[in-house]
Short mmCIF file of C-alpha atoms in Angstrom, two decimals:
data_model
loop_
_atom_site.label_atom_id
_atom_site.label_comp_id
_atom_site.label_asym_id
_atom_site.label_seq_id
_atom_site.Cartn_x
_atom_site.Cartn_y
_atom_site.Cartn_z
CA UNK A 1 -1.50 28.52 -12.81
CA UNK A 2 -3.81 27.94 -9.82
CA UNK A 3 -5.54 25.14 -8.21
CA UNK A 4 -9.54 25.90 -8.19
CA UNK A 5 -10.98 22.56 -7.13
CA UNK A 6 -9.87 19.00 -5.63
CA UNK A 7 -12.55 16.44 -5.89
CA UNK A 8 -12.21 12.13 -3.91
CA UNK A 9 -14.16 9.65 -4.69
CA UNK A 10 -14.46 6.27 -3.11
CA UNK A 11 -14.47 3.79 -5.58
CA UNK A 12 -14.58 -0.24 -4.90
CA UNK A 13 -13.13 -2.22 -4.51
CA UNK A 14 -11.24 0.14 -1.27
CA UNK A 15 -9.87 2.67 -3.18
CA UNK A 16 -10.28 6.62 -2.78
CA UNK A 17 -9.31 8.72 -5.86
CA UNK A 18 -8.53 12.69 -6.18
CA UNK A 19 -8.76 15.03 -9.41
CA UNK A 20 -6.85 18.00 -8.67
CA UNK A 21 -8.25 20.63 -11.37
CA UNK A 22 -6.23 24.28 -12.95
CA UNK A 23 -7.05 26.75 -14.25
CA UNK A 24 -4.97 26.02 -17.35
CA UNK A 25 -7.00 23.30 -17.68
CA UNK A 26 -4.54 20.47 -16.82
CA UNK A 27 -5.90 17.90 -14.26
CA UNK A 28 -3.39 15.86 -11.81
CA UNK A 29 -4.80 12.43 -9.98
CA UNK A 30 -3.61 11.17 -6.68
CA UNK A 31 -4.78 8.03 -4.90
CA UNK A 32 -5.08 9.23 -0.90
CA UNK A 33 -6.29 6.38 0.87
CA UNK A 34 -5.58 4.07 4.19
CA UNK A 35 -7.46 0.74 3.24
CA UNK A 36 -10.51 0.76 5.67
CA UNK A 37 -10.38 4.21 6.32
CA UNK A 38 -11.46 5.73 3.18
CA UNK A 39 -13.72 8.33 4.32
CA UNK A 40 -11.52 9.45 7.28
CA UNK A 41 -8.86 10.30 4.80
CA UNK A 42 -11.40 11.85 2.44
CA UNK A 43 -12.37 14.18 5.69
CA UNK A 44 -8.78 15.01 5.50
CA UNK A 45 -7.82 15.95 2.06
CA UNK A 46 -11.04 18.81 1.80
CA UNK A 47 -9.28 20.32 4.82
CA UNK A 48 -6.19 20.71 3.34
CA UNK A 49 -7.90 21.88 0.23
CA UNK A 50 -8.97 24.68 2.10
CA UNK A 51 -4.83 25.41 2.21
CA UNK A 52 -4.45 24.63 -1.35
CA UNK A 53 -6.85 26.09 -3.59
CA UNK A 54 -5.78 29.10 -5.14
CA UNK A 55 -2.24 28.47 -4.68
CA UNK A 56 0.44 27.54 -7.97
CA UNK A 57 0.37 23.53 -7.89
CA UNK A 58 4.40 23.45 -9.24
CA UNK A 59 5.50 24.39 -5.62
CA UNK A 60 5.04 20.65 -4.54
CA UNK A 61 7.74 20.82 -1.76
CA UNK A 62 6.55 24.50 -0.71
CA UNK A 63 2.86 22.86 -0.44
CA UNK A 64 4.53 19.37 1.09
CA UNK A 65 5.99 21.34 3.81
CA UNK A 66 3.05 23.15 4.82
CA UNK A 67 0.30 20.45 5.04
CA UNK A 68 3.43 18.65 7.04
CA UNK A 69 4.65 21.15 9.42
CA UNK A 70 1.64 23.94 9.25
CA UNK A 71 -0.44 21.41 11.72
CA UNK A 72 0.44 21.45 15.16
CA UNK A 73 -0.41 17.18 15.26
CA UNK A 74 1.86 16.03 12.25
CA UNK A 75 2.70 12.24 11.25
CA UNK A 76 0.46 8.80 11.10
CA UNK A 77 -1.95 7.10 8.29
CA UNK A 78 -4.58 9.33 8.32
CA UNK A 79 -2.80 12.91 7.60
CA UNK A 80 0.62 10.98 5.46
CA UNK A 81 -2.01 9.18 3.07
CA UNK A 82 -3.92 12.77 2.68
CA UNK A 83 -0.66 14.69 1.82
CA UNK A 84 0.40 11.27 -0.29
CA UNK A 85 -2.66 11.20 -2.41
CA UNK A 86 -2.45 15.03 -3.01
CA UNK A 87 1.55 15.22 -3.55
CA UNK A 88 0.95 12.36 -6.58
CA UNK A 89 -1.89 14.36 -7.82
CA UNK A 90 0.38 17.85 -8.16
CA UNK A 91 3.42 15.88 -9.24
CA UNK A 92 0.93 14.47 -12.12
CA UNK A 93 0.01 17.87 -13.51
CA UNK A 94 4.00 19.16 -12.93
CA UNK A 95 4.24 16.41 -15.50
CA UNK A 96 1.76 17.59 -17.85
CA UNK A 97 2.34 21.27 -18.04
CA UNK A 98 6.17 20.43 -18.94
CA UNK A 99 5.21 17.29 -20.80
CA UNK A 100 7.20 14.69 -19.19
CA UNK A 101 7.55 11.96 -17.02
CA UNK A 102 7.88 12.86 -13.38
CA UNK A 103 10.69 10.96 -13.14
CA UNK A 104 12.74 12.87 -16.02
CA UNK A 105 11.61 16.35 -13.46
CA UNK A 106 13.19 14.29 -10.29
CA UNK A 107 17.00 13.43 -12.55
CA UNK A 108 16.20 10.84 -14.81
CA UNK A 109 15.43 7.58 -15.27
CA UNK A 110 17.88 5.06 -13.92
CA UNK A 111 15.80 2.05 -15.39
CA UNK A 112 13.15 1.65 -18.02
CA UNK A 113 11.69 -1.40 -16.63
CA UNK A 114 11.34 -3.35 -12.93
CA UNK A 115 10.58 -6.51 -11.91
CA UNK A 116 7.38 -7.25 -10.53
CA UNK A 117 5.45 -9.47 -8.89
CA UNK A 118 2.22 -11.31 -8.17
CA UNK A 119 -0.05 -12.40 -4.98
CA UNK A 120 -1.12 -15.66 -4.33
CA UNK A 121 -3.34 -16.57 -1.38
CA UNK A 122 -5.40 -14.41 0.49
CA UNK A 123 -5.49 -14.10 4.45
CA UNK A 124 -5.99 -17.58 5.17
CA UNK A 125 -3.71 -18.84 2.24
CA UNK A 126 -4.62 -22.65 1.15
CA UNK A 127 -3.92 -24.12 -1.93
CA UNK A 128 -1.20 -21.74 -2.79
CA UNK A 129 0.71 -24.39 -4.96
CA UNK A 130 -1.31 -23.90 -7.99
CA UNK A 131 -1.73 -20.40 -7.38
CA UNK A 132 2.12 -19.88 -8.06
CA UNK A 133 2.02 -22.27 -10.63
CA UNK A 134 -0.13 -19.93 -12.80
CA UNK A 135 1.72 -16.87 -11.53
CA UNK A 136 4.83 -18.96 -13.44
CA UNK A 137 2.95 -19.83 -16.48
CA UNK A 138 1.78 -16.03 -16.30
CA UNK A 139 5.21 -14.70 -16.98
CA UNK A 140 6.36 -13.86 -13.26
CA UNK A 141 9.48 -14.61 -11.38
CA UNK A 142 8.70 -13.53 -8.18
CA UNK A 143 5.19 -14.09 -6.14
CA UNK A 144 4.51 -12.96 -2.24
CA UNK A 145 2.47 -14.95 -0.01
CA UNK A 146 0.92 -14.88 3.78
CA UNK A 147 3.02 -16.97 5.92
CA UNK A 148 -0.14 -17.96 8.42
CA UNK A 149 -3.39 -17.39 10.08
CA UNK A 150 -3.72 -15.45 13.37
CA UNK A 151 -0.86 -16.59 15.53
CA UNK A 152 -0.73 -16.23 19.55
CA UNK A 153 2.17 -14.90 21.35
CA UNK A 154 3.53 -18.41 21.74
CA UNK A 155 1.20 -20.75 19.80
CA UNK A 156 1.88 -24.36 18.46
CA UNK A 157 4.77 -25.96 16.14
CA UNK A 158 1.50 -27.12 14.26
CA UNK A 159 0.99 -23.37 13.32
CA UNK A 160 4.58 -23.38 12.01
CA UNK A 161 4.17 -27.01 10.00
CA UNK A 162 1.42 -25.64 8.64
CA UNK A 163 3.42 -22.73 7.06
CA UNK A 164 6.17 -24.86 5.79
CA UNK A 165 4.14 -27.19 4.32
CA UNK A 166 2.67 -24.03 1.85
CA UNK A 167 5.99 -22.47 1.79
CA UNK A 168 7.03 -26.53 0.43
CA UNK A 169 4.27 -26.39 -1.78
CA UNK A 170 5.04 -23.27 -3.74
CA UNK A 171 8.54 -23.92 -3.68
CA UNK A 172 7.27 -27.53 -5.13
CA UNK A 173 5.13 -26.15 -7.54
CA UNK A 174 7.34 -22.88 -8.98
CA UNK A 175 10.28 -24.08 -9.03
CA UNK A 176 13.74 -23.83 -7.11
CA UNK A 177 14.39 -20.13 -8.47
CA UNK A 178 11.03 -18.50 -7.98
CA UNK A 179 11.58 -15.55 -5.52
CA UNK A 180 9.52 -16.02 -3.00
CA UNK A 181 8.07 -13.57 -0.77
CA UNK A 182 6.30 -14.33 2.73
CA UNK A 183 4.16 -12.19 4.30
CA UNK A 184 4.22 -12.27 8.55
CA UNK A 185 1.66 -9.49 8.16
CA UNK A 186 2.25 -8.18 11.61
CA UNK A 187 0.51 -11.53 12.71
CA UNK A 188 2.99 -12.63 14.29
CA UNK A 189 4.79 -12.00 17.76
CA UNK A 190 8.52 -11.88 18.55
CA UNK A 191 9.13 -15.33 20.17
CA UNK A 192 7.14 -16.97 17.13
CA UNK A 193 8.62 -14.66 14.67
CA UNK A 194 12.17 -16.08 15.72
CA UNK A 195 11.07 -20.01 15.38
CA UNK A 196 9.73 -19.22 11.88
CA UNK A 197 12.24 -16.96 10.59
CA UNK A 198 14.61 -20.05 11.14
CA UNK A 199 12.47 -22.67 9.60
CA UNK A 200 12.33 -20.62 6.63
CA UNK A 201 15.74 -20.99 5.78
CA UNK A 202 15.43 -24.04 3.83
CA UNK A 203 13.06 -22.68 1.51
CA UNK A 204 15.87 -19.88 0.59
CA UNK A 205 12.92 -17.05 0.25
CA UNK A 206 13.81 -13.26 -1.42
CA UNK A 207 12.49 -12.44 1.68
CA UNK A 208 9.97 -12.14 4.82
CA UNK A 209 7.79 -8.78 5.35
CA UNK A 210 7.11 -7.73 8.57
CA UNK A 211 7.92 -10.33 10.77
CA UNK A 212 6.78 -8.37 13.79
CA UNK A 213 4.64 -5.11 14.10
CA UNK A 214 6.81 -1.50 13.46
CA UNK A 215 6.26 -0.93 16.90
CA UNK A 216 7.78 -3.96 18.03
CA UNK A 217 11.19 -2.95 15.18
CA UNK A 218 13.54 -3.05 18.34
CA UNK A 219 12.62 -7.27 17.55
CA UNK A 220 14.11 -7.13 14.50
CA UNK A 221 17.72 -7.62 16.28
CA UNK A 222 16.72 -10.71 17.69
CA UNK A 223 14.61 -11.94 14.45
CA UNK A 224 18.02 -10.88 11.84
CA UNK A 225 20.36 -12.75 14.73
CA UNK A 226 18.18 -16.13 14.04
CA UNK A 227 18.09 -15.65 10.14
CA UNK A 228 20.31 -15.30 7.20
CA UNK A 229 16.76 -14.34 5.08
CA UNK A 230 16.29 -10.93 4.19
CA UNK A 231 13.99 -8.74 6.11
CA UNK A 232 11.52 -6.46 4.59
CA UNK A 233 9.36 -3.98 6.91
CA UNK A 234 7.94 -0.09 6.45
CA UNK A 235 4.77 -0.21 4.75
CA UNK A 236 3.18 0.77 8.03
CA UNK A 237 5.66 3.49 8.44
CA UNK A 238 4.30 7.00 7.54
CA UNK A 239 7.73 9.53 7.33
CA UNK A 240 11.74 9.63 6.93
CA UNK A 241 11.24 10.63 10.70
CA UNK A 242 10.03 6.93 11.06
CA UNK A 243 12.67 4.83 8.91
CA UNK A 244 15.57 7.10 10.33
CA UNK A 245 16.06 4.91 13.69
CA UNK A 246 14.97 1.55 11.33
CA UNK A 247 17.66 2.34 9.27
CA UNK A 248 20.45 3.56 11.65
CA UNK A 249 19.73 0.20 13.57
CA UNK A 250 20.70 -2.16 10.50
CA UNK A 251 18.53 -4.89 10.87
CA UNK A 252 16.57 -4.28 7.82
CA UNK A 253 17.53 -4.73 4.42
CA UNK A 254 14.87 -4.04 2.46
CA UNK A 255 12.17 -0.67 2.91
CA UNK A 256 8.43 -0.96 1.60
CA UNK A 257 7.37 2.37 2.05
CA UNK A 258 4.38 3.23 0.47
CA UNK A 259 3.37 6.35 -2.00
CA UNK A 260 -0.35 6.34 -0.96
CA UNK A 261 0.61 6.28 2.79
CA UNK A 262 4.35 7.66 3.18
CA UNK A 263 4.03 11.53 1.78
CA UNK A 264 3.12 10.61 -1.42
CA UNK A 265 6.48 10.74 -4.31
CA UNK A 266 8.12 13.58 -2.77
CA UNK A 267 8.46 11.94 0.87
CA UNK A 268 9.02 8.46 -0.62
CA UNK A 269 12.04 9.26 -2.92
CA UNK A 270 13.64 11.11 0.28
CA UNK A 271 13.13 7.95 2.26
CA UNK A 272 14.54 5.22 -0.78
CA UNK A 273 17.69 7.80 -0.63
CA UNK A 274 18.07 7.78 2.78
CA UNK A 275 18.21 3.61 2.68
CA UNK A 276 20.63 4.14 -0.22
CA UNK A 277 23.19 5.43 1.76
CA UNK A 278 22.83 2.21 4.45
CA UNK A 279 22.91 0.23 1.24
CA UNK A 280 19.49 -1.25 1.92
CA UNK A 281 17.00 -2.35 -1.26
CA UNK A 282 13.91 -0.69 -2.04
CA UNK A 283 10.43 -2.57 -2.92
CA UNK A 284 7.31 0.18 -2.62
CA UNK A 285 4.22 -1.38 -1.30
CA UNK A 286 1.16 -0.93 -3.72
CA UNK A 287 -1.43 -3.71 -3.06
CA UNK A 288 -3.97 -0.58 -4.29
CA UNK A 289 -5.10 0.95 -7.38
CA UNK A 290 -4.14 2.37 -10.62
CA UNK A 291 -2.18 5.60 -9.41
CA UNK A 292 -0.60 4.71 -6.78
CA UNK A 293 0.92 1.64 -9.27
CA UNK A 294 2.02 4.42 -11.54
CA UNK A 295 3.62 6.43 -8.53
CA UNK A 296 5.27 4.16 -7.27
CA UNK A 297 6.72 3.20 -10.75
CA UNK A 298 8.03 7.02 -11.03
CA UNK A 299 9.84 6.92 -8.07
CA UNK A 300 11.28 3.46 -8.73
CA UNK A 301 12.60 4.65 -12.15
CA UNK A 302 15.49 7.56 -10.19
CA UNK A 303 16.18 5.06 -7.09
CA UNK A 304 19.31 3.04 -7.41
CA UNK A 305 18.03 0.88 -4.45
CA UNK A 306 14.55 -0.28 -6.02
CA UNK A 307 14.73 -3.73 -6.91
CA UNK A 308 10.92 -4.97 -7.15
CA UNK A 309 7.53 -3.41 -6.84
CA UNK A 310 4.06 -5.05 -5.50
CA UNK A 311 1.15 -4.60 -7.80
CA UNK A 312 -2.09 -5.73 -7.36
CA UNK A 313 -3.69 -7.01 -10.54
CA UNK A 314 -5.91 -10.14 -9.20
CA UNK A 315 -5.71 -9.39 -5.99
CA UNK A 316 -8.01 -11.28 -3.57
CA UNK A 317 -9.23 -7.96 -2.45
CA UNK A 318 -10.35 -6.86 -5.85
CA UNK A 319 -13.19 -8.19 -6.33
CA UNK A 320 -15.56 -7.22 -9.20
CA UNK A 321 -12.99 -4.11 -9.78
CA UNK A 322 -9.44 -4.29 -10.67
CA UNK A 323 -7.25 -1.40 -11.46
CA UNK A 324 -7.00 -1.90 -14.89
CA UNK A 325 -10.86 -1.13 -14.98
CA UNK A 326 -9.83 2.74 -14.30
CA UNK A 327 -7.50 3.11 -17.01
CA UNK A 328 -8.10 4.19 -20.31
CA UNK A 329 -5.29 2.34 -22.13
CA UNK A 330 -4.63 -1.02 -19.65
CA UNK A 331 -1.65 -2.07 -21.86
CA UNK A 332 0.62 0.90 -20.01
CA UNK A 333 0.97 -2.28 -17.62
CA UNK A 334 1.68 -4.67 -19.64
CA UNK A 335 3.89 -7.25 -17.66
CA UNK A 336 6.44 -8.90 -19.93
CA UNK A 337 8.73 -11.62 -18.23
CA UNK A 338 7.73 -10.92 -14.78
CA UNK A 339 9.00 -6.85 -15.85
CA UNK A 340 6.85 -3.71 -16.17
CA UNK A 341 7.91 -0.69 -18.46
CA UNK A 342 8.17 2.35 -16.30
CA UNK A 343 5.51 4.73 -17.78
CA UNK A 344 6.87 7.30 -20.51
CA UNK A 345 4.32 9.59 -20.79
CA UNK A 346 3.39 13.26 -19.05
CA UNK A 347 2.91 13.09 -15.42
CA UNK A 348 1.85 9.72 -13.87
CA UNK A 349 2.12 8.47 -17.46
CA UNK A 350 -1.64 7.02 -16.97
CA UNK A 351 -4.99 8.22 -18.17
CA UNK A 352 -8.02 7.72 -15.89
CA UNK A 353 -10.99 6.66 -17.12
CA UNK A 354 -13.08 9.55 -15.22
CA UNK A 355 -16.17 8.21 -16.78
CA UNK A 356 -15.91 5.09 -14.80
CA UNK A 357 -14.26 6.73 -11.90
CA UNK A 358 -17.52 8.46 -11.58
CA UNK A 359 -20.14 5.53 -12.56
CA UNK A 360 -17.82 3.77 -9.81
CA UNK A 361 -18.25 6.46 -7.17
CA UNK A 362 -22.01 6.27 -7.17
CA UNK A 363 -21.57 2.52 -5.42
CA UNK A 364 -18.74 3.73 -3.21
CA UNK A 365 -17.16 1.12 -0.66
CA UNK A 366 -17.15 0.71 2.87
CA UNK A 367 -14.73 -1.92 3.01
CA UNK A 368 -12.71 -2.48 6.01
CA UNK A 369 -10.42 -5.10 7.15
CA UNK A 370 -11.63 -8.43 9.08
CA UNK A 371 -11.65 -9.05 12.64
CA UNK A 372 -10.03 -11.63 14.45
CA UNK A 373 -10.01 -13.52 17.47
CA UNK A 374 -7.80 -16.31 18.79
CA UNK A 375 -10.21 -19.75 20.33
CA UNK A 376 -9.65 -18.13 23.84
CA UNK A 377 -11.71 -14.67 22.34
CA UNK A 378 -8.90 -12.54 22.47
CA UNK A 379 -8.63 -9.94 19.83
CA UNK A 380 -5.70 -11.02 16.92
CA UNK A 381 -3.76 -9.31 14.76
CA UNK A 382 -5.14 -9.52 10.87
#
C-alpha cells in the first residue's frame, strides 16, 4: 500500500483537517492544527508530504521518526501539530486496513468508557453559575472554567475576589461534588499564581491548569509548596523531550498533552507512559474538533493514567460549527452520565462527513486568538 495524496482544509470554526488517501483505497483523517495558526501548519504538512507520498503508511513510527529527526530544526507548535495531524491520519487507515480500533493495534483497551467534561465561560467568564448548572442537568460531573481576566505581575486582591466569587458561584450552583476545573490559562504570573492557588483551597477543585506559563515550570515548586490542589500543565508542551524535566521535577500531577499538538497518538501515548511511571494522571487537551476528540479517546483507552478528557461540544469558540457537524453518525459521542464510550470501530472509530468538510472549506477561517492589554498598554497574556 502507498500513500498518493494528503489533502488540509481549513474549516471554521479554527480547525484544519487532513485526508490522507491509498492506493488501496482506504482514507485516514488527522486534525493538524495550532489554533490561530492554521495556515502556517497547513504550509507545513505539504512539505512533509513531499517525504511521505509514495511511501507504505503502516510504518507510522518509521515515518514519525523521520519528519522528527530528518529536519535539522526539530520541536515546537508549528512542526509537532504537522507530524500530530499526520500521525492520527496514518494511525486511522492502520485501523482500517486491519479493521480495528487503534487502540486494540497499541495492546488493548484498558477502559471502554471515560469521564468527560464540559466548558463553561469563555475568556472573560461571568455568569458561570448557571452555566454549570446546565452542565449538571446535562449529565456531567465535572466542568472546567477560566479562573480570571488578564492579570499583572502583581495586580489587586480585587482580581482574586473576583475569582472566588465565580469559583463560589459554581460551587453554589453544582453542587459540593462537582469536579471542578480552573483554568489560569497562562494569565497569570508566579507571585499571583501563589495568592490564588491558596485561596482556592476552600473550594476543594479537581484541579488548576496552568497556573503559570511552561516556561516559567521551575514556578511550579513554589505554586505546589502553597497548595494541596492538584496541578495540571502540558498542553503547551510539544515532545517527551519537554515533559521529561516536568516530570522528573514532581511538581505536577496531572499531564494535558495534546494529540493535535504533541506528535500526534504515537508521541502522546509515549508521553502518558512516561507520567505513569512518576504515578502522575493523564487528562489530553482537546478543546478542537472531531478527530482529534476521537484520538485522544484511542490513546486514553491503553493508558492506565488517563482519568478525564476535555471535549469541546458548545464551546464558546464554536460558533456556527461544532464538531458534531463533521461527523456522519454524531451519536459515536454520545455522553451518558458525564462518560463517553471509547470508539469501537476501524481506525479513529469516526466517519467524516467529507461532503461538509468540503462545503466547509470553501468559507475557511482566519481565526486567531484576541489581544490584550493591561490599563497601563502593556501587552497581556490571553
Amino acid at each position: 500500500m502507498k500513500i498518493t495524496k494528503m489533502e488540509t482544509f481549513v474549516v471554521p470554526p479554527r480547525w484544519l483537517f487532513l485526508k490522507v488517501e491509498t492506493d488501496e483505497g482506504i482514507v485516514g483523517w488527522g486534525e493538524p492544527i495550532v489554533e490561530g495558526k492554521a495556515h502556517t501548519v497547513k504550509a507545513a504538512v505539504e512539505e512533509l508530504s513531499e517525504y511521505l507520498i509514495g511511501k507504505d503508511p503502516l510504518n507510522i513510527e518509521d515515518h514519525w521518526q523521520v519528519m522528527y529527526r530528518g529536519g535539522f530544526y526539530r520541536g515546537g507548535a508549528i512542526l509537532m501539530s504537522a507530524i500530530a495531524g499526520i500521525d492520527q491520519a496514518l494511525w486511522d487507515i492502520k485501523g482500517k486496513y486491519h479493521n480495528a480500533p487503534i487502540h486494540q493495534l497499541m495492546g488493548g483497551a484498558c477502559r471502554d468508557k471515560i469521564k468527560v467534561y464540559s466548558w463553561i465561560g469563555g475568556d472573560r467568564p461571568a455568569d458561570v453559575g448557571a452555566a454549570a448548572l446546565h452542565a449538571h442537568a446535562e449529565g456531567f460531573t465535572a466542568i472546567k472554567m477560566n479562573a480570571t481576566e488578564e492579570l499583572q505581575y502583581v495586580d489587586s486582591y480585587a482580581k482574586i475576589d473576583q475569582v472566588l466569587e465565580r469559583v463560589a458561584a459554581v460551587r453554589g450552583a453544582a453542587g459540593a461534588h462537582m469536579g471542578i476545573g480552573i483554568d489560569f490559562h497562562g494569565r497569570v504570573h508566579k507571585p499571583m499564581a501563589k495568592i490564588l492557588a491558596k485561596e482556592l483551597e476552600a473550594f476543594r477543585p479537581m484541579f488548576i491548569e496552568e497556573p503559570v506559563l511552561p516556561e516559567n515550570n521551575e514556578a511550579l515548586r513554589e505554586i505546589a509548596n502553597a497548595t494541596s490542589i492538584p496541578i495540571a500543565t502540558g498542553e503547551r508542551m510539544f515532545s517527551r523531550w519537554e515533559f521529561k524535566k516536568l516530570l522528573a521535577d514532581g511538581y505536577v500531577d496531572i499531564i494535558q498533552p495534546d494529540v493535535s499538538h504533541a506528535g500526534g497518538i504515537t508521541e502522546c501515548k509515549k508521553i502518558a507512559s512516561m507520567a505513569e511511571a512518576y504515578d502522575v494522571a493523564l487528562a489530553p487537551h482537546c478543546p478542537l474538533g472531531p478527530i482529534a476528540l476521537a484520538a485522544c479517546l484511542q490513546v486514553d483507552a491503553t493508558c492506565h493514567n488517563a482519568f478525564i478528557q476535555e471535549q469541546s461540544l458548545g464551546i464558546h469558540y464554536n460558533k456556527g460549527n461544532d464538531l458534531l457537524d463533521y461527523l456522519k453518525d454524531s451519536s459515536v459521542f454520545a455522553y451518558t452520565n458525564g462518560f463517553v464510550s471509547i470508539p469501537a470501530g476501524p481506525g479513529l472509530g469516526i466517519e467524516i462527513d467529507e461532503a461538509h468538510v468540503r462545503k466547509m472549506a470553501e468559507i475557511g477561517h482566519n481565526w486567531s486568538n484576541p489581544l490584550w492589554r493591561h490599563q497601563d498598554g502593556s501587552v497581556a497574556e490571553w
